[in-house]
DNA sequence: ACTTTTATGTCAGCCTTGTTGACATTGCTA
DNA sequence: TAGCAATGTCAACAAGGCTGACATAAAAGT
């Protein structure tokens, strides 16, 4: 009972006394933080006539070069029609290249062109800068806690996918 | 140098060695977690023919009953036309009540009706349950870190607004 | 060999939710 | 009384979700 705010014991099966009020604050924090999280890329994208959907596509193609359309669909969790609209404009603008698969010729493998990499760098640099500043202000223990909570908040399937991405790089 | 991943010293002016790789993981965690964060409310809203914008309006009216339209505009960060569309449907459906201000009769003070409170409860319960589960799995230190990082990630103006909300309840 | 399934692309149309610009009303304030 | 503030509303547009339907090519199964 002398555990400080939130009470508790060990990680994993902790007994936390969380009031609705505390949870509501966390919910609002998530809302406001996500606004900040997307603010910088949004500004850059707007100048180019792109939106958040383009950013997501560029990001995941950059981090997994050669990924297939189906892979991307699963990660982004949108319909192929929605993704295709975005992908088409990126290909037309010369930011993404789509190569027919060698093993399976039905698949399209997606790559960023030099121009695509340049945009990714611009977006990623801005977003990482914000994240880095937040991390520096919060300190290392906070960063660890942040990642832990975020992972616990994901849908199980997304968490699996996220952790798969983290470990294997594909 | 035996500080574990991320290195570092004390909070506030910590020296963190953050690789782009680590930051990219955090960025993806934020993306996937936000999906989970909104997933449950989205399902409930869809059944009622509402969207996320309705949820946000209902949430902030619930937490600050009697708030004005201008207040809500500032918190949500959208145009009045966009908010008005959502607000109008909520009022028409009898979830929100708009009362003319007594001191300043130009202002409209917004309240949830019983039906509005019922919807808020349904949405809030689902979202808090997810947050609570995530917090329990992560443990108290993680929760503190989570909140700290989120706050640091907000735009300064939004952080001011958020902290104002937290402390005064208005 | 034939059939089915898979991967992808595309067209059309709809919805929510954001935007800008213009304009009207009411009421506070200088 | 003039001007500014708070709100509502109309119109038009864009991004990015969605569904449904259909087409093609290639792999896989029988």
mmCIF file of C-alpha atoms (C1' of nucleotides) in Angstrom, chain D residues 12-23:
data_model
loop_
_atom_site.group_PDB
_atom_site.id
_atom_site.type_symbol
_atom_site.label_atom_id
_atom_site.label_comp_id
_atom_site.label_asym_id
_atom_site.label_seq_id
_atom_site.Cartn_x
_atom_site.Cartn_y
_atom_site.Cartn_z
ATOM 1 C "C1'" DA D 12 -17.837 22.981 -53.230
ATOM 2 C "C1'" DC D 13 -13.877 20.250 -52.974
ATOM 3 C "C1'" DA D 14 -10.266 16.588 -51.509
ATOM 4 C "C1'" DA D 15 -8.315 12.619 -49.058
ATOM 5 C "C1'" DG D 16 -8.888 8.261 -48.000
ATOM 6 C "C1'" DG D 17 -11.679 4.859 -46.089
ATOM 7 C "C1'" DC D 18 -15.374 1.358 -47.858
ATOM 8 C "C1'" DT D 19 -18.183 -2.233 -51.011
ATOM 9 C "C1'" DG D 20 -19.128 -4.682 -55.215
ATOM 10 C "C1'" DA D 21 -17.993 -6.217 -59.610
ATOM 11 C "C1'" DC D 22 -15.019 -7.582 -63.099
ATOM 12 C "C1'" DA D 23 -10.501 -8.745 -65.594
#
